[in-house]
Amino acid sequence: MRLGAALWRSFLVQASFNYDRMIGVGLAFTMRPLVDDDPQRAARACQFFNAHPYFSPLAAGALARAEGDRATESELTGLRNALVSTLGSVGDRMIWAGTLPAAAGLGLVLIVTVHPVVGLAGFLVLYNVVHVMVRWWGLRSGWASGVQVARALGATRIQRSLRVVGPLAGASVGLALPIVAEWLLRDFARAEAIGAAVVALCALVLGRWMAPSIGGLRFGLIAAGFILILSAVWP
Amino acid sequence: MMPLGFVSLWGVAVGLDLISVGQFMIARPLVAGTVAGAILGDLMAGALVGVTLELFALDVLPVGAVRYPDYGIGAVAGTVAAAHAPSALVVGIAAVLGLVVAYVGEIGIGIVRSRNSRDLRRLAPRLDAGDWQAVSALTRRGVLRETARALVVTGIGIALALLVKHVPLLTVRSALLLTVVIVGAGIGTAATGAMRLGGRGLGLSWFVLGLLAGAVVLVVR
């Protein structure tokens, strides 16, 4: 029951995100159903913390269990500091660089080749099965392990997932790109399709090698601005 | 007016999902645009705008405290501009509008976080004294701030979309050029993102393998 309440609260872990304590207050908000009213615990719970939001329930469970087990102040601080970098790294690799692009690539392919509704449903179901499972598994593992939570992160299932998910994401986005490009440009003449390919190449060279900090959004806006100015000068 | 009201509510939900509430990825442009299209009765326009902006979103790696564009609300606004348009060429200008709105959303994220920081500093003595109510208050106010951000960005987006829809800004040739450039920029951006994530080794090989598989699918179809 208390774990369920903590899981629901974990969906708001980034609501109070700030530049001082990052998701520290959100972590305390998640931990609340798992710890008693002791003010010292509350004060410790909402100190600086940052990690991948989906893996933060693991930290919430582990820290709450450690508090309940009367861990020492230094054990609690050590656990908290260790989890910051570890959960950030694992979560970024598994979710942002893995599951998300993999599911998005598949969703794009389904939108184009089957139906838009099938594509978005496929994307949401595939992504959120992993998403909610990670939160729930993390919370339960943390709550069961306390200060020994490192064992859960070293589990073969996690390590195997990390090895598989990156290549899967690359393959999925790779598969989607030609299919999406053909779909978006299907009504255009060959010369226009070649023009789009040239722009794509420029975006790739700039974004990957020459000016990575520019980002896709700014490149798109600059290119669009150029076309709009050209249109105004030469209607 | 009713569909616009519903699409505004959808925009707020999308803005909340981006960071603060849930992160179930309804804020991804492919979802946000397609659903906005369904609400407006033009599913295909929503899918076109959503897929185009999804290509840009694939470049985003939201690690740490990084601020990133709000492509979800951008897709909602772009879909309002593209829905029931007489020509598919409107996708270009709708996607550009989506990029502008995404950028406005990104600025909004910075403002919300700064306000959250100010609020936190004000309540820090209560937090350090172990007041659980202060934790709840900060969370509640954070959600309210994010709701306000989503509401303002959606409002700006829909207002710009209605302007684009009703004031002819481009000739057919310009609209065509803009669409070609935006689609090209999107594809290049998605490829950049995938190559960055894949690195130089195995990940890049899988990306190239995927590209080849995609090309085979096109030939077979």
XYZ file of C-alpha atoms in Angstrom:
456
model
C 0.000 0.000 0.000
C 2.753 2.416 1.048
C 4.867 1.374 -1.933
C 1.904 2.078 -4.245
C 1.533 5.577 -2.788
C 5.275 6.182 -3.227
C 5.058 5.003 -6.847
C 2.259 7.486 -7.607
C 4.212 10.281 -5.959
C 7.299 9.383 -7.997
C 5.502 10.615 -11.130
C 5.819 14.134 -9.649
C 9.508 13.805 -8.755
C 10.507 16.603 -11.155
C 7.608 18.960 -10.346
C 9.745 21.039 -7.984
C 12.934 20.779 -10.099
C 15.257 23.667 -9.293
C 18.892 24.649 -9.802
C 19.748 24.457 -6.080
C 18.729 20.947 -5.003
C 17.650 19.551 -8.400
C 15.103 16.772 -7.637
C 15.978 16.599 -3.917
C 12.567 17.906 -2.828
C 10.844 15.591 -5.338
C 12.729 12.636 -3.858
C 11.511 13.601 -0.378
C 7.964 13.892 -1.758
C 8.281 10.313 -3.121
C 9.742 8.977 0.150
C 7.035 10.501 2.352
C 4.735 7.404 2.553
C 7.740 5.221 3.465
C 9.153 7.162 6.422
C 7.745 8.388 9.727
C 7.209 12.002 10.843
C 10.710 12.465 12.315
C 11.818 16.004 11.264
C 15.457 14.946 10.999
C 14.501 12.401 8.324
C 12.512 14.995 6.445
C 15.453 17.418 6.555
C 17.832 14.751 5.237
C 15.389 13.549 2.553
C 15.096 16.900 0.782
C 18.797 17.725 0.408
C 20.467 17.922 -3.035
C 19.771 14.938 -5.272
C 19.786 14.322 -8.980
C 19.294 11.152 -10.993
C 17.261 9.893 -13.883
C 13.621 10.486 -12.858
C 12.527 6.900 -13.646
C 15.277 5.470 -11.419
C 14.651 7.925 -8.570
C 12.106 5.531 -6.927
C 15.011 3.130 -6.421
C 16.821 5.838 -4.456
C 13.632 6.729 -2.579
C 13.077 3.085 -1.580
C 16.703 2.479 -0.601
C 17.039 5.690 1.438
C 13.690 5.134 3.187
C 14.675 1.544 4.074
C 18.091 2.726 5.295
C 16.376 5.361 7.471
C 14.089 2.656 8.900
C 17.081 0.400 9.556
C 18.706 3.213 11.568
C 21.672 3.600 9.219
C 24.274 6.088 10.408
C 24.445 9.639 9.060
C 27.611 8.828 7.101
C 26.051 5.661 5.606
C 23.034 7.656 4.457
C 25.189 10.410 2.952
C 27.420 7.849 1.233
C 24.424 5.989 -0.200
C 22.841 9.212 -1.441
C 26.048 10.411 -3.127
C 26.710 7.007 -4.716
C 23.212 6.840 -6.162
C 23.387 10.303 -7.799
C 25.971 9.425 -10.431
C 25.053 5.731 -10.790
C 21.322 6.195 -11.331
C 21.941 9.137 -13.647
C 24.277 7.143 -15.852
C 22.212 3.925 -15.936
C 18.956 5.807 -16.543
C 20.334 8.027 -19.292
C 21.759 5.030 -21.141
C 18.753 2.771 -20.676
C 15.946 5.286 -21.206
C 17.003 8.487 -22.987
C 19.619 6.892 -25.239
C 17.917 3.501 -25.542
C 14.237 2.839 -24.902
C 12.985 6.268 -26.016
C 14.632 6.428 -29.465
C 13.932 2.705 -30.009
C 10.216 3.124 -29.280
C 10.001 6.426 -31.194
C 11.643 4.873 -34.272
C 9.191 1.986 -34.183
C 6.277 4.389 -33.646
C 7.328 6.429 -36.682
C 7.527 3.293 -38.849
C 4.050 2.172 -37.715
C 2.540 5.626 -38.295
C 3.849 5.681 -41.853
C 3.362 2.047 -42.861
C 0.221 1.033 -40.918
C -1.864 3.884 -39.430
C -1.162 6.958 -37.267
C -3.280 5.611 -34.391
C -1.460 2.251 -34.449
C 1.875 4.095 -34.466
C 1.161 6.305 -31.484
C -0.502 3.465 -29.536
C 2.457 1.167 -30.264
C 4.917 3.830 -29.156
C 3.058 4.693 -25.941
C 2.471 1.072 -24.903
C 6.004 -0.114 -25.666
C 7.646 2.870 -23.978
C 5.429 2.992 -20.904
C 5.628 -0.739 -20.191
C 9.380 -0.232 -19.753
C 8.894 3.130 -17.993
C 6.443 1.928 -15.320
C 8.291 -1.383 -14.866
C 11.554 0.489 -14.199
C 9.892 2.722 -11.595
C 8.128 -0.170 -9.832
C 11.131 -2.518 -9.965
C 13.384 0.294 -8.683
C 11.093 1.157 -5.797
C 10.713 -2.482 -4.717
C 14.417 -3.252 -5.108
C 15.452 -0.155 -3.176
C 12.912 -0.847 -0.418
C 14.068 -4.464 -0.151
C 17.794 -3.695 -0.201
C 18.405 -0.443 1.696
C 22.125 0.339 1.817
C 22.839 -2.883 -0.142
C 21.003 -1.522 -3.203
C 24.129 -1.635 -5.392
C 23.442 -5.375 -5.812
C 20.158 -4.599 -7.588
C 21.924 -2.329 -10.073
C 24.562 -4.990 -10.717
C 21.877 -7.572 -11.543
C 22.514 -9.326 -14.837
C 19.104 -8.291 -16.164
C 20.028 -4.595 -15.939
C 23.486 -5.120 -17.420
C 22.050 -7.211 -20.272
C 19.387 -4.571 -20.990
C 22.065 -1.870 -21.162
C 23.999 -3.895 -23.751
C 20.926 -4.542 -25.928
C 19.021 -1.266 -25.790
C 21.614 1.045 -27.411
C 22.039 -0.964 -30.623
C 18.257 -1.459 -30.724
C 17.763 2.326 -30.618
C 20.291 2.884 -33.435
C 18.677 0.224 -35.611
C 15.162 1.505 -34.927
C 15.946 5.149 -35.810
C 17.966 3.977 -38.827
C 15.022 1.900 -40.037
C 12.612 4.810 -39.578
C 14.608 7.501 -41.394
C 14.341 6.343 -45.055
C 10.696 5.287 -44.577
C 9.720 8.624 -42.994
C 11.712 10.641 -45.570
C 9.967 8.858 -48.448
C 6.549 9.423 -46.807
C 7.104 13.137 -46.189
C 8.504 13.750 -49.680
C 6.244 11.392 -51.644
C 4.377 14.205 -53.421
C 7.532 16.104 -54.361
C 9.534 15.996 -57.609
C 12.959 14.344 -57.771
C 14.792 17.719 -57.738
C 13.000 18.732 -54.545
C 13.790 15.405 -52.887
C 17.456 15.924 -53.802
C 17.246 19.424 -52.279
C 15.918 17.923 -49.024
C 18.777 15.393 -49.042
C 21.332 18.218 -49.436
C 19.778 20.106 -46.489
C 19.814 16.877 -44.458
C 23.496 16.403 -45.216
C 24.260 20.012 -44.176
C 22.340 19.479 -40.901
C 24.256 16.254 -40.268
C 27.712 17.724 -40.989
C 27.007 20.837 -38.914
C 25.338 18.984 -36.054
C 27.763 16.087 -35.848
C 31.146 17.627 -36.640
C 31.284 21.392 -37.306
C 28.925 23.006 -34.785
C 27.358 20.383 -32.479
C 26.154 23.060 -30.056
C 23.835 24.600 -32.655
C 21.198 21.831 -32.266
C 18.440 20.787 -34.646
C 15.979 23.454 -33.532
C 18.301 26.358 -34.225
C 19.476 24.876 -37.526
C 15.832 24.449 -38.598
C 14.941 28.006 -37.610
C 18.009 29.483 -39.351
C 17.317 27.507 -42.538
C 13.633 28.504 -42.482
C 14.586 32.156 -41.858
C 16.909 32.036 -44.854
C 14.093 30.728 -47.076
C 11.630 33.335 -45.773
C 14.095 36.184 -46.445
C 14.824 34.749 -49.882
C 11.095 34.597 -50.602
C 10.608 38.203 -49.535
C 13.525 39.476 -51.629
C 12.822 37.285 -54.642
C 9.084 36.456 -54.665
C -14.509 26.932 -31.058
C -15.108 23.659 -29.171
C -12.287 21.733 -30.860
C -9.913 24.655 -30.184
C -10.870 24.519 -26.491
C -10.150 20.787 -26.375
C -6.899 21.214 -28.282
C -5.842 23.908 -25.776
C -6.502 21.503 -22.902
C -4.498 18.866 -24.767
C -1.655 21.388 -25.159
C -1.605 21.984 -21.393
C -1.575 18.227 -20.703
C 1.295 17.822 -23.179
C 3.241 20.685 -21.557
C 2.815 19.148 -18.099
C 3.947 15.708 -19.278
C 7.198 17.052 -20.732
C 8.969 17.281 -17.354
C 6.815 17.785 -14.293
C 3.948 15.303 -14.337
C 4.417 11.686 -15.354
C 6.673 11.851 -18.390
C 4.501 9.250 -20.115
C 5.729 10.760 -23.399
C 2.430 12.182 -24.589
C 4.693 15.235 -25.022
C 6.490 13.543 -27.930
C 5.484 15.355 -31.134
C 4.390 12.141 -32.842
C 1.779 11.663 -30.084
C 0.941 15.327 -29.419
C 0.496 16.172 -33.111
C -1.501 13.071 -34.025
C -3.909 13.469 -31.095
C -4.318 17.208 -31.846
C -5.124 16.235 -35.449
C -7.738 13.743 -34.235
C -9.327 16.413 -31.998
C -9.480 18.840 -34.928
C -10.849 16.189 -37.299
C -7.738 16.006 -39.486
C -5.703 13.085 -38.240
C -3.360 13.075 -41.226
C -2.349 16.749 -40.785
C -1.537 16.035 -37.144
C 0.499 12.968 -38.118
C 2.433 14.923 -40.774
C 3.328 17.761 -38.403
C 3.990 15.355 -35.521
C 6.290 13.102 -37.556
C 8.206 16.109 -38.943
C 8.808 17.567 -35.475
C 9.604 14.120 -34.033
C 12.651 14.086 -36.316
C 13.914 17.208 -34.525
C 13.012 15.794 -31.089
C 15.146 12.688 -31.716
C 18.212 14.911 -31.295
C 17.298 15.854 -27.714
C 19.085 14.132 -24.837
C 17.410 15.496 -21.698
C 20.201 14.692 -19.230
C 20.904 16.502 -15.975
C 19.577 20.056 -15.704
C 19.600 20.682 -19.452
C 16.755 22.792 -20.893
C 15.214 21.498 -24.072
C 12.629 22.621 -26.633
C 8.965 21.862 -25.958
C 8.282 20.095 -29.251
C 4.989 18.678 -27.909
C 3.177 22.008 -27.646
C 4.967 22.977 -30.885
C 3.322 19.988 -32.596
C -0.079 20.949 -31.179
C 0.255 24.526 -32.502
C 1.625 23.331 -35.847
C -1.329 20.955 -36.225
C -3.796 23.793 -35.591
C -2.103 25.681 -38.455
C -2.093 22.668 -40.803
C -5.513 21.137 -40.075
C -7.972 21.257 -43.003
C -5.501 23.241 -45.140
C -6.128 22.948 -48.891
C -2.545 21.891 -49.648
C 0.001 19.586 -47.999
C 2.558 22.363 -48.582
C 1.331 23.990 -45.365
C 3.338 21.349 -43.450
C 6.516 23.412 -43.900
C 5.177 26.605 -42.357
C 3.298 24.592 -39.695
C 6.524 22.828 -38.700
C 8.420 26.157 -38.579
C 5.689 27.496 -36.322
C 6.133 24.346 -34.219
C 9.871 25.043 -33.905
C 9.228 28.655 -32.809
C 6.699 27.523 -30.192
C 9.097 24.786 -29.026
C 11.732 27.474 -28.475
C 9.274 29.654 -26.519
C 8.504 26.577 -24.407
C 12.219 26.077 -23.749
C 12.525 29.655 -22.470
C 9.498 28.987 -20.252
C 11.206 25.945 -18.719
C 14.118 28.162 -17.633
C 11.736 30.669 -16.053
C 9.827 27.947 -14.167
C 13.048 26.454 -12.801
C 14.334 29.849 -11.679
C 11.042 30.544 -9.889
C 11.215 27.081 -8.292
C 14.742 27.908 -7.071
C 13.580 31.207 -5.585
C 10.676 29.444 -3.879
C 13.033 26.788 -2.518
C 15.409 29.392 -1.038
C 12.464 31.062 0.664
C 11.285 27.770 2.180
C 14.788 26.389 2.876
C 14.627 27.097 6.665
C 11.396 25.094 6.911
C 12.854 22.265 4.811
C 15.998 22.141 6.922
C 13.847 22.046 10.057
C 12.171 18.920 8.663
C 8.758 20.331 7.723
C 7.053 17.792 5.429
C 4.367 20.358 4.565
C 7.019 22.519 2.908
C 7.928 19.555 0.667
C 4.298 19.193 -0.447
C 3.930 22.959 -0.899
C 6.975 23.142 -3.203
C 5.685 20.223 -5.284
C 2.200 21.744 -5.542
C 3.554 25.155 -6.563
C 5.892 23.559 -9.084
C 2.940 21.837 -10.768
C 0.976 25.114 -10.784
C 3.903 26.994 -12.352
C 4.310 24.327 -15.011
C 0.566 24.459 -15.720
C 0.818 28.228 -16.168
C 3.808 27.787 -18.512
C 1.960 25.188 -20.589
C -1.130 27.392 -20.734
C 0.811 30.478 -21.871
C 2.902 28.592 -24.456
C -0.185 26.801 -25.821
C -2.029 30.125 -26.012
C 0.824 31.789 -27.898
C 1.109 28.766 -30.190
C -2.584 28.638 -31.062
C -2.738 32.417 -31.618
C 0.225 32.220 -34.023
C -1.319 29.171 -35.712
C -4.590 31.003 -36.350
C -2.610 33.922 -37.791
C -0.697 31.590 -40.131
C -3.929 29.827 -41.078
C -5.903 32.930 -41.993
C -3.237 35.296 -43.344
C -1.525 33.982 -46.492
C 2.133 34.623 -45.731
C 3.801 32.618 -48.501
C 3.586 32.003 -52.212
C 3.239 28.390 -53.396
C 6.925 28.329 -54.382
C 8.044 29.618 -50.973
C 5.800 27.133 -49.169
C 7.283 24.318 -51.245
C 10.860 25.441 -50.541
C 10.138 25.787 -46.848
C 8.662 22.279 -46.662
C 11.655 20.787 -48.484
C 14.117 22.603 -46.187
C 12.296 21.687 -42.961
C 11.930 18.013 -43.888
C 15.626 17.911 -44.873
C 16.659 19.652 -41.649
C 14.550 17.201 -39.631
C 16.071 14.133 -41.274
C 19.591 15.497 -40.808
C 18.854 16.326 -37.181
C 17.457 12.842 -36.433
C 20.494 11.231 -38.079
C 22.792 13.480 -36.005
C 21.017 12.432 -32.810
C 21.175 8.722 -33.677
C 24.873 8.912 -34.580
C 25.682 10.800 -31.379
C 23.900 8.174 -29.277
C 25.462 5.307 -31.176
C 29.023 6.609 -30.928
C 31.645 5.203 -33.282
C 31.493 1.480 -32.624
C 28.727 -1.057 -32.416
C 25.946 1.539 -32.070
C 26.883 3.204 -35.356
C 26.941 -0.183 -37.103
C 23.404 -0.887 -35.917
C 22.268 2.540 -37.111
C 23.724 1.866 -40.585
C 22.139 -1.596 -40.566
C 18.795 0.018 -39.741
C 19.207 2.504 -42.608
C 19.853 -0.370 -45.010
C 16.832 -2.270 -43.704
C 14.697 0.859 -44.188
C 15.918 1.183 -47.756
C 15.062 -2.485 -48.387
C 11.542 -1.938 -47.002
C 11.084 0.979 -49.432
C 12.220 -1.108 -52.389
C 9.989 -4.050 -51.413
C 6.945 -1.786 -50.912
